[in-house]
Amino acid sequence: MINDLWYKNAIIYCLSVATYMDADGNGIGDFAGLMRRLDYLHGLGVTAIWLMPFQPSPGRDDGYDVSDYYGVNPAYGTLGDFVEFTHAAEQRGIRVIIDLVVNHTSDQHAWFKSARRDPHSPFRNWYVWSDKKPRQANTGMVFPGVQKSTWSYDNEAKAWYFHRFHDFQPDFNTSNPEVQAEILKIMGFWLQQGVSGFRMDAVPFVIATKGPNVRKPVEQYGMLRFLREFLQWRQGDAIILAEANVLPKTDMEYFGKAGDRMQMMFNFQVNQALFYALAAADAKPLIDALKATKPRPATAQWGLFLRNHDELDLGRLTEAQRRCVFEAFGPEKDMQLYDRGIRRRLAPMLNHDRRRIELAYSLMFTLPGTPVVRYGDEIGMGDNLDLPERVAARTPMQWSDEPHAGFTKNDKPVVPVIDQGACGYPHVNAAFQRRDPNALLNWMERIIRMRKEVPEVGWGDFVVIPIRDPAVLAIRYDWRNNSVLFVHNLSDTPREVSLAVGLTDGSENLLGNLLGEDHSKARPDGKHHLLLEAYGYRWYRVGGLDYLLKRSEVDEPADGAAGKAKAGAR
């Protein structure tokens, strides 16, 4: 059962093939280059790679405008290269999940070309048409300010077509059984090539009713079970990680009360509350978000993230909370997008403050769910606000201080490499950091290794420990008679707190620090008194002194250098 639910305790790493590593020197990343970096990812502790779209595409929306679901963009290699990559990843114990973009196609897809050319085409009803402009055509835009309508007139078809996103991305008629069958065929094809699942794009739009007479779209949740049944029939442990930015009251509709729909969903509610907590040093809204999203089937899991390929969406926060986050992390207009989000990477948002970066990642790795790391954030990469919209945070991976950050030998990389300022590749790159034991990259490797040693976070139940200080968050996890406790100080000043672990079996008297040597023993009142430095964090195993001592007896070198070894691993 645990093997089938591998995603409950995975470390997922998101990357774009185009901007990761170029092996053939054409300026565009490729699967051959990605294969060269698999040992780097294995060393980091990654257990699953999430690939952004790599199928053939005109590239008007970074590959999210797919023109062929059964191929590989020739710039990235061949289908054979992809299969070789999945096999190489499997040999290192790394699974592969890929983007499944089936809300819409590119307008250059052969299916849409046929549909617009002939009203009797077998693909005509694969898309959503109207003879006249629908009344609601100027509502529901995903990209307000950039996108002017959700319906566009096609001169060739002599009709209006629906597009929830850009006008070059016509929506599938996902209620059509033929379209649903094709989606299953697409999934089956890529499972056959070695993938372990899919990150499904824009799920609420995929399952919504569409058409000129649809005033208020209705989600067809039964489609999710339909997809899940096929997935488990074809490959029992394959998953769907759903992108569904919905309110907590509808979460169970996506998971399924019996756990028979989506295995995973991104927790946007917690993500937004987390950034407010970091901005305001106030844990209460984050605690509220954790409690609101706590209900989920035993087999389901949240995907937790800090930053991703899109803007940091703040739409679930109150106006006052949103203003607070903007002021802290995106005060300039060119840092913002659509008046609702921030188009920056994590490190510059946190002013490259190592203490705050560690705090943010410590929180992400210890909140309920499976962590999803964005490529480049493990070395503190920056952004280029001179680039348009979301491309600002999609620059090539910075491997070394060689020209173009070691990403390519071509003088015209697919996206300009950051070469100036504090975030420029001469200062921020993986090669430098690998040789520095105190660098962020090596800290990330150590924290990921420790996260794997606390499976309670992925599998267990959690309790928020009451703390009077709103700047301090304490969470305990329990699983199989083991417990771990995590304490975080969101403030820029030291905090002294007292807390009761909340157990009564005697184990609560001892807290073994998993990241350092300052263990804690409860005072006579049964409480632990902790002093947390500014932006400080503690990972404890409850009753863990005995656990740590037993480990040190096994691991201690004969020359007595255990203390030095542990100190160097902090």
XYZ file of C-alpha atoms in Angstrom:
570
model
C 0.000 0.000 0.000
C 2.816 2.424 0.869
C 4.499 1.755 -2.480
C 1.253 2.453 -4.333
C 0.930 5.726 -2.422
C 4.483 6.833 -3.221
C 3.290 10.406 -3.750
C 2.390 10.792 -0.069
C 6.029 11.255 0.879
C 7.750 12.290 -2.369
C 10.039 15.207 -3.199
C 8.791 16.685 -6.489
C 10.983 18.952 -8.622
C 9.389 21.043 -11.379
C 11.373 22.045 -14.464
C 11.017 23.123 -18.074
C 13.093 21.094 -20.536
C 13.582 24.220 -22.668
C 15.398 26.165 -19.936
C 17.168 23.419 -17.975
C 20.178 22.172 -19.962
C 21.103 22.421 -23.652
C 23.246 19.527 -24.908
C 23.272 20.146 -28.657
C 24.148 23.842 -28.583
C 21.071 25.250 -30.332
C 20.226 27.507 -27.390
C 17.246 25.421 -26.266
C 17.269 22.856 -23.481
C 16.689 19.240 -24.471
C 16.225 15.750 -23.075
C 19.862 14.883 -23.723
C 20.875 17.794 -21.499
C 18.329 16.861 -18.850
C 19.735 13.329 -18.734
C 23.165 14.794 -17.981
C 21.672 16.434 -14.893
C 19.831 13.429 -13.483
C 22.668 12.631 -11.099
C 22.510 16.218 -9.823
C 18.783 15.786 -9.119
C 19.355 12.380 -7.552
C 22.005 13.877 -5.282
C 19.639 16.662 -4.277
C 17.160 14.046 -3.092
C 14.488 14.465 -5.759
C 12.135 11.460 -6.090
C 9.851 12.764 -8.861
C 10.354 15.206 -11.740
C 7.401 17.223 -13.012
C 7.971 18.303 -16.621
C 6.237 21.349 -18.005
C 4.824 20.895 -21.557
C 7.319 19.480 -24.057
C 5.019 18.398 -26.904
C 5.069 20.144 -30.298
C 3.694 23.671 -29.982
C 3.842 27.070 -31.704
C 5.211 28.255 -28.337
C 2.917 31.237 -27.898
C 2.185 30.239 -24.282
C 5.349 28.434 -23.221
C 4.091 25.118 -24.593
C 0.624 25.304 -23.041
C -0.694 25.629 -26.599
C -0.203 22.024 -27.703
C -0.359 21.185 -31.415
C 0.359 17.433 -31.122
C -0.313 15.381 -27.984
C 1.622 12.342 -29.193
C 5.027 13.798 -29.938
C 8.014 15.703 -28.608
C 8.974 19.205 -29.679
C 11.853 18.583 -32.144
C 13.899 21.282 -30.394
C 13.944 19.070 -27.271
C 14.747 15.803 -29.049
C 12.773 12.772 -30.172
C 10.242 10.476 -28.582
C 13.082 7.991 -28.257
C 15.059 10.581 -26.274
C 12.094 11.001 -23.952
C 11.792 7.256 -23.338
C 15.537 7.029 -22.718
C 15.151 9.839 -20.185
C 12.310 8.108 -18.299
C 14.352 4.884 -18.144
C 17.417 6.764 -16.884
C 15.292 8.479 -14.220
C 13.793 5.139 -13.152
C 17.279 3.678 -12.722
C 17.932 6.425 -10.162
C 14.644 5.882 -8.359
C 13.113 9.050 -9.827
C 9.585 9.029 -11.234
C 8.401 11.333 -14.013
C 5.083 13.176 -14.163
C 4.158 15.412 -17.082
C 1.791 18.275 -17.745
C -1.573 17.188 -19.129
C -3.001 20.228 -20.947
C -6.447 19.145 -22.140
C -8.660 22.145 -21.457
C -7.641 23.538 -24.858
C -5.377 22.975 -27.836
C -3.377 25.320 -30.012
C -5.322 26.857 -32.890
C -2.601 25.256 -35.031
C -3.593 21.737 -33.976
C -4.772 19.600 -36.906
C -8.034 18.943 -35.067
C -8.927 22.632 -34.808
C -7.791 23.329 -38.359
C -10.182 20.636 -39.564
C -12.970 21.890 -37.305
C -12.750 25.503 -38.521
C -12.436 24.488 -42.167
C -15.516 22.239 -42.416
C -18.738 22.414 -40.373
C -19.184 18.683 -41.085
C -15.689 17.793 -39.880
C -15.576 14.943 -37.325
C -13.661 17.382 -35.097
C -16.194 20.227 -35.299
C -17.910 19.187 -32.075
C -14.587 18.692 -30.336
C -14.600 22.463 -29.814
C -17.207 24.950 -28.563
C -18.955 27.091 -31.201
C -21.676 29.709 -31.478
C -23.342 31.235 -34.539
C -23.507 34.636 -32.837
C -21.503 36.365 -30.146
C -22.672 35.099 -26.742
C -23.811 37.649 -24.173
C -21.198 36.559 -21.635
C -18.299 36.856 -24.094
C -16.608 39.614 -22.095
C -16.561 37.744 -18.771
C -14.485 34.985 -17.199
C -11.091 35.907 -18.652
C -8.138 34.124 -17.032
C -5.743 36.916 -18.039
C -7.609 40.201 -17.418
C -5.948 43.168 -19.057
C -4.218 40.924 -21.591
C -7.223 38.914 -22.725
C -10.227 40.924 -23.958
C -12.806 38.167 -24.409
C -13.518 34.467 -23.970
C -15.168 34.206 -27.421
C -13.553 35.071 -30.762
C -14.907 35.113 -34.293
C -13.198 32.832 -36.786
C -13.402 34.041 -40.380
C -12.803 30.599 -41.808
C -15.441 28.862 -39.691
C -17.854 31.816 -39.919
C -18.616 31.228 -36.254
C -17.531 32.185 -32.740
C -15.368 29.804 -30.711
C -14.834 29.647 -26.953
C -11.426 30.049 -25.306
C -11.102 30.348 -21.542
C -7.466 31.368 -22.045
C -5.869 33.184 -25.031
C -7.642 33.396 -28.396
C -5.036 31.034 -29.890
C -6.080 28.349 -27.377
C -9.572 27.137 -28.376
C -11.272 25.117 -25.651
C -12.063 21.452 -26.035
C -15.725 20.527 -25.709
C -14.846 18.289 -22.770
C -18.467 17.137 -22.365
C -18.164 15.370 -25.715
C -17.593 11.598 -25.118
C -15.226 11.498 -28.099
C -13.049 14.188 -26.509
C -13.093 12.340 -23.190
C -12.025 9.142 -24.965
C -9.171 11.032 -26.641
C -7.977 12.353 -23.278
C -7.783 8.764 -22.012
C -5.888 7.787 -25.140
C -3.373 10.609 -24.526
C -2.893 9.491 -20.924
C -2.467 5.865 -21.947
C 0.113 6.768 -24.577
C 2.382 8.602 -22.125
C 1.978 5.956 -19.430
C 3.314 3.533 -22.026
C 6.376 5.787 -22.479
C 7.262 5.500 -18.797
C 5.546 8.336 -16.920
C 4.104 7.832 -13.436
C 1.324 10.373 -13.713
C 0.215 13.812 -14.735
C 0.015 17.337 -13.429
C -3.383 18.226 -14.880
C -3.677 21.829 -15.976
C -6.706 24.015 -15.206
C -8.879 21.183 -13.864
C -11.922 23.329 -12.868
C -12.139 24.584 -16.463
C -11.681 21.084 -17.926
C -14.676 19.710 -16.037
C -16.903 22.794 -16.387
C -19.858 22.905 -18.746
C -19.176 25.076 -21.802
C -21.309 26.656 -24.479
C -23.002 29.854 -25.691
C -25.989 29.281 -23.398
C -23.979 28.502 -20.273
C -24.405 31.494 -17.975
C -22.860 29.874 -14.896
C -20.559 26.901 -15.599
C -21.222 23.750 -13.577
C -18.378 21.394 -12.647
C -18.896 17.817 -13.843
C -17.058 16.039 -11.037
C -17.912 12.614 -12.413
C -15.286 13.213 -15.103
C -12.592 13.085 -12.420
C -13.607 9.593 -11.336
C -13.720 8.584 -15.003
C -10.076 9.684 -15.411
C -9.012 8.043 -12.155
C -10.590 4.692 -13.047
C -8.763 4.591 -16.364
C -5.477 5.595 -14.752
C -5.642 2.873 -12.118
C -6.714 0.286 -14.667
C -3.712 1.060 -16.848
C -1.136 1.595 -14.082
C -2.186 1.164 -10.492
C 0.234 3.579 -8.852
C 0.000 6.385 -11.435
C -1.404 9.684 -10.206
C -3.023 12.946 -11.219
C -1.818 16.090 -9.458
C -4.605 18.586 -10.061
C -4.168 22.311 -10.547
C -7.432 23.454 -8.978
C -7.406 26.842 -7.260
C -10.752 26.353 -5.533
C -12.259 27.136 -2.148
C -11.833 24.569 0.663
C -15.555 23.786 0.664
C -15.155 22.128 -2.736
C -11.866 20.308 -2.084
C -13.610 17.014 -1.352
C -15.401 17.191 -4.691
C -11.994 16.979 -6.368
C -10.529 14.330 -4.075
C -13.796 12.388 -3.890
C -15.239 11.539 -0.488
C -14.217 7.940 -1.071
C -10.819 8.999 -2.403
C -11.821 7.924 -5.914
C -11.043 11.101 -7.884
C -7.797 13.123 -7.851
C -4.933 11.665 -5.813
C -3.279 15.066 -5.347
C -4.117 18.765 -5.528
C -2.013 21.870 -5.088
C -2.913 23.654 -1.857
C -3.337 27.228 -3.101
C -5.163 28.224 0.088
C -2.151 27.366 2.259
C 0.305 28.798 -0.282
C -1.271 32.240 -0.187
C -1.720 32.213 3.593
C 1.922 31.149 3.950
C 3.142 34.229 2.100
C 0.913 36.428 4.230
C 2.401 34.770 7.338
C 5.911 35.521 6.055
C 4.967 39.112 5.247
C 3.070 39.932 8.448
C 4.731 37.571 10.978
C 1.212 36.365 11.741
C 0.500 32.623 11.756
C -3.246 32.800 12.412
C -4.512 32.966 8.790
C -2.094 30.152 7.921
C -3.461 28.055 10.781
C -6.992 28.784 9.555
C -6.001 27.658 6.040
C -4.429 24.465 7.407
C -7.571 23.621 9.360
C -9.862 24.472 6.431
C -7.939 22.147 4.106
C -7.371 19.370 6.639
C -10.261 17.114 5.537
C -9.129 14.755 2.809
C -9.322 11.009 2.140
C -6.561 8.858 3.629
C -5.132 8.120 0.185
C -5.197 11.775 -0.961
C -2.409 14.308 -0.616
C -1.764 18.022 -0.959
C 1.017 19.381 -3.130
C 2.786 22.170 -1.244
C 4.853 24.807 -2.992
C 6.347 28.246 -2.530
C 6.822 29.448 -6.092
C 5.955 27.861 -9.422
C 5.960 28.746 -13.130
C 2.977 31.098 -12.773
C 2.626 34.300 -10.798
C 2.080 34.086 -7.031
C -1.722 34.280 -7.005
C -3.101 36.239 -4.027
C -6.762 36.073 -4.999
C -7.839 34.127 -1.894
C -6.534 36.744 0.547
C -8.518 39.683 1.879
C -7.788 43.073 0.369
C -5.791 44.100 3.461
C -3.802 40.838 3.443
C -3.111 41.149 -0.283
C -1.867 44.710 0.175
C 0.444 43.532 2.968
C 1.978 40.820 0.755
C 2.377 43.211 -2.181
C 4.142 45.750 0.018
C 6.489 43.113 1.436
C 7.334 41.099 -1.675
C 6.214 42.990 -4.786
C 5.954 46.721 -4.061
C 6.811 47.895 -7.582
C 4.236 47.759 -10.356
C 6.524 45.788 -12.665
C 6.744 43.061 -9.996
C 2.999 42.491 -10.149
C 0.749 40.756 -12.669
C -2.986 41.138 -13.382
C -3.349 43.147 -10.128
C -3.692 39.883 -8.245
C -0.247 38.285 -8.172
C 3.536 38.665 -8.039
C 5.779 37.534 -10.919
C 8.997 37.039 -8.965
C 11.147 34.184 -7.739
C 11.449 33.396 -4.060
C 14.997 34.624 -3.288
C 14.546 38.224 -4.512
C 11.115 38.362 -2.873
C 12.862 37.662 0.429
C 15.701 40.132 -0.339
C 18.140 37.190 -0.608
C 18.017 36.926 3.193
C 19.304 33.430 3.881
C 17.490 33.267 7.207
C 14.127 33.995 5.576
C 14.741 31.641 2.650
C 15.545 28.805 5.048
C 12.476 29.644 7.127
C 10.233 29.583 4.040
C 11.561 26.225 2.905
C 11.470 24.774 6.411
C 7.787 25.715 6.526
C 7.069 24.204 3.115
C 8.814 20.946 3.973
C 6.944 20.594 7.278
C 3.399 21.648 6.401
C 0.900 18.837 5.658
C 1.541 17.474 2.184
C 4.200 16.693 -0.396
C 6.770 19.426 -1.203
C 7.152 20.668 -4.784
C 10.417 22.525 -5.493
C 10.785 24.877 -8.467
C 13.998 24.450 -10.484
C 16.673 27.001 -9.595
C 15.163 27.871 -6.240
C 17.520 25.375 -4.615
C 20.381 27.768 -5.442
C 18.425 30.989 -4.866
C 18.020 32.041 -8.496
C 16.565 35.461 -9.222
C 14.225 36.919 -11.836
C 14.490 39.293 -14.793
C 11.674 41.824 -14.607
C 12.617 43.181 -18.034
C 11.089 40.035 -19.535
C 7.326 39.972 -20.176
C 4.731 38.636 -17.748
C 5.550 35.190 -16.311
C 8.734 34.767 -18.369
C 10.462 36.949 -15.753
C 10.752 33.902 -13.470
C 11.371 31.324 -16.223
C 15.012 32.073 -17.056
C 17.540 29.259 -17.763
C 19.070 27.232 -14.959
C 22.381 28.664 -13.751
C 24.872 25.797 -13.680
C 28.249 27.569 -13.571
C 30.117 30.807 -14.228
C 30.834 29.722 -17.796
C 29.231 31.806 -20.584
C 25.417 31.678 -20.446
C 25.625 30.053 -17.010
C 26.760 26.743 -18.522
C 23.207 26.282 -19.820
C 24.179 26.486 -23.500
C 27.134 27.187 -25.771
C 24.860 29.137 -28.106
C 24.996 32.942 -27.984
C 21.210 33.162 -28.275
C 19.592 31.118 -25.481
C 15.843 30.519 -25.761
C 15.352 32.934 -22.815
C 18.070 35.397 -21.755
C 20.199 34.130 -18.872
C 20.465 36.423 -15.851
C 24.022 37.706 -16.189
C 24.096 40.885 -14.077
C 23.406 41.961 -10.535
C 23.355 39.952 -7.336
C 21.360 37.178 -9.049
C 23.640 36.959 -12.080
C 25.160 33.579 -12.856
C 28.748 34.727 -12.019
C 27.540 34.893 -8.383
C 24.657 32.402 -8.216
C 25.298 29.013 -9.796
C 25.211 25.341 -8.880
C 28.942 24.696 -9.438
C 30.046 27.286 -6.884
C 27.483 26.160 -4.343
C 28.325 22.494 -4.605
C 31.867 23.318 -3.401
C 30.656 25.442 -0.485
C 29.325 23.331 2.418
C 27.435 26.348 3.772
C 25.747 27.236 0.464
C 21.983 27.143 0.018
C 22.230 24.155 -2.343
C 23.908 21.992 0.286
C 21.482 23.188 2.936
C 18.614 22.136 0.641
C 20.160 18.717 0.144
C 20.440 18.227 3.902
C 16.916 19.462 4.647
C 15.470 17.203 1.932
C 17.344 14.240 3.382
C 15.934 15.005 6.813
C 12.431 15.494 5.384
C 12.608 11.930 4.084
C 13.403 10.782 7.631
C 10.168 12.258 8.997
C 7.495 10.362 7.011
C 5.016 11.452 9.672
C 4.555 14.694 7.699
C 3.392 12.869 4.595
C 1.468 10.075 6.277
C 0.384 11.265 9.697
C -2.305 13.405 11.231
C -1.389 16.879 12.460
C -2.294 19.083 15.409
C -1.516 22.788 15.701
C -0.050 23.414 19.171
C -1.548 26.510 20.848
C 1.011 29.314 21.182
C 0.170 32.725 22.601
C 2.603 34.483 20.306
C 1.005 34.891 16.830
C 4.474 35.018 15.243
C 5.227 31.408 16.240
C 3.762 28.330 14.568
C 4.062 24.881 16.156
C 2.713 21.695 14.550
C 2.881 18.096 15.777
C 2.444 15.040 13.540
C 1.556 11.542 14.761
C 1.928 8.313 12.776
C 2.447 4.706 13.838
C 3.217 5.597 17.453
C 5.824 8.160 16.396
C 5.556 11.921 16.682
C 7.491 14.902 15.368
C 7.176 18.568 16.268
C 8.076 21.619 14.184
C 8.332 25.153 15.535
C 8.843 28.294 13.404
C 9.419 31.924 14.326
C 7.999 34.171 11.601
C 9.341 37.326 13.229
C 12.541 39.304 12.676
C 13.144 39.335 16.438
C 13.979 36.433 18.800
C 11.005 34.812 20.525
C 10.828 32.814 23.738
C 7.880 30.444 23.940
C 6.638 27.735 26.239
C 4.574 24.881 24.864
C 3.081 21.583 25.864
C 3.549 18.850 23.263
C 0.075 17.507 23.987
C 0.850 13.802 24.500
C 0.489 11.780 27.699
C 2.649 8.712 27.109
C 5.826 10.137 28.619
C 7.555 10.697 25.286
C 6.588 14.370 25.374
C 9.176 15.094 28.065
C 12.036 14.806 25.584
C 12.466 16.585 22.252
C 15.412 15.534 20.109
C 16.539 18.263 17.726
C 16.915 16.734 14.269
C 18.923 19.647 12.867
C 21.235 20.539 15.741
C 22.340 19.735 19.284
C 20.007 21.916 21.357
C 17.591 19.211 22.500
C 14.853 20.060 24.963
C 13.701 18.503 28.209
C 10.359 19.509 29.683
C 10.340 21.487 32.924
C 8.389 20.311 35.972
C 5.282 22.033 34.618
C 5.406 19.671 31.646
C 6.171 22.446 29.186
C 9.166 23.020 26.950
C 10.700 26.485 27.008
C 12.301 27.377 23.697
C 14.294 30.380 22.542
C 13.975 30.905 18.801
C 16.282 33.305 17.012
C 14.874 35.708 14.401
C 13.318 33.599 11.605
C 14.379 30.540 13.586
C 13.018 27.015 13.160
C 13.292 23.717 15.023
C 12.602 20.146 13.911
C 12.107 17.777 16.857
C 11.449 14.092 17.244
C 9.230 13.642 20.299
C 10.947 11.347 22.781
C 13.804 11.640 20.350
C 16.840 11.833 22.626
C 16.896 8.067 22.912
C 16.359 7.851 19.150
C 19.281 10.169 18.463
C 21.561 8.459 20.977
C 20.917 5.073 19.410
C 21.745 6.510 16.000
C 24.953 8.092 17.265
C 26.064 4.758 18.769
C 25.698 3.190 15.338
C 27.046 6.091 13.297
C 29.807 7.485 15.543
C 33.268 7.186 13.913
C 35.968 5.306 15.816
C 38.048 8.485 16.057
C 35.313 10.241 18.028
C 34.708 12.849 15.354
C 30.916 12.500 15.539
C 30.499 15.940 17.081
C 32.380 17.614 14.275
C 30.466 15.645 11.654
C 27.121 16.640 13.125
C 28.117 20.266 13.500
C 29.136 20.367 9.855
C 25.758 18.977 8.815
C 23.642 21.731 10.310
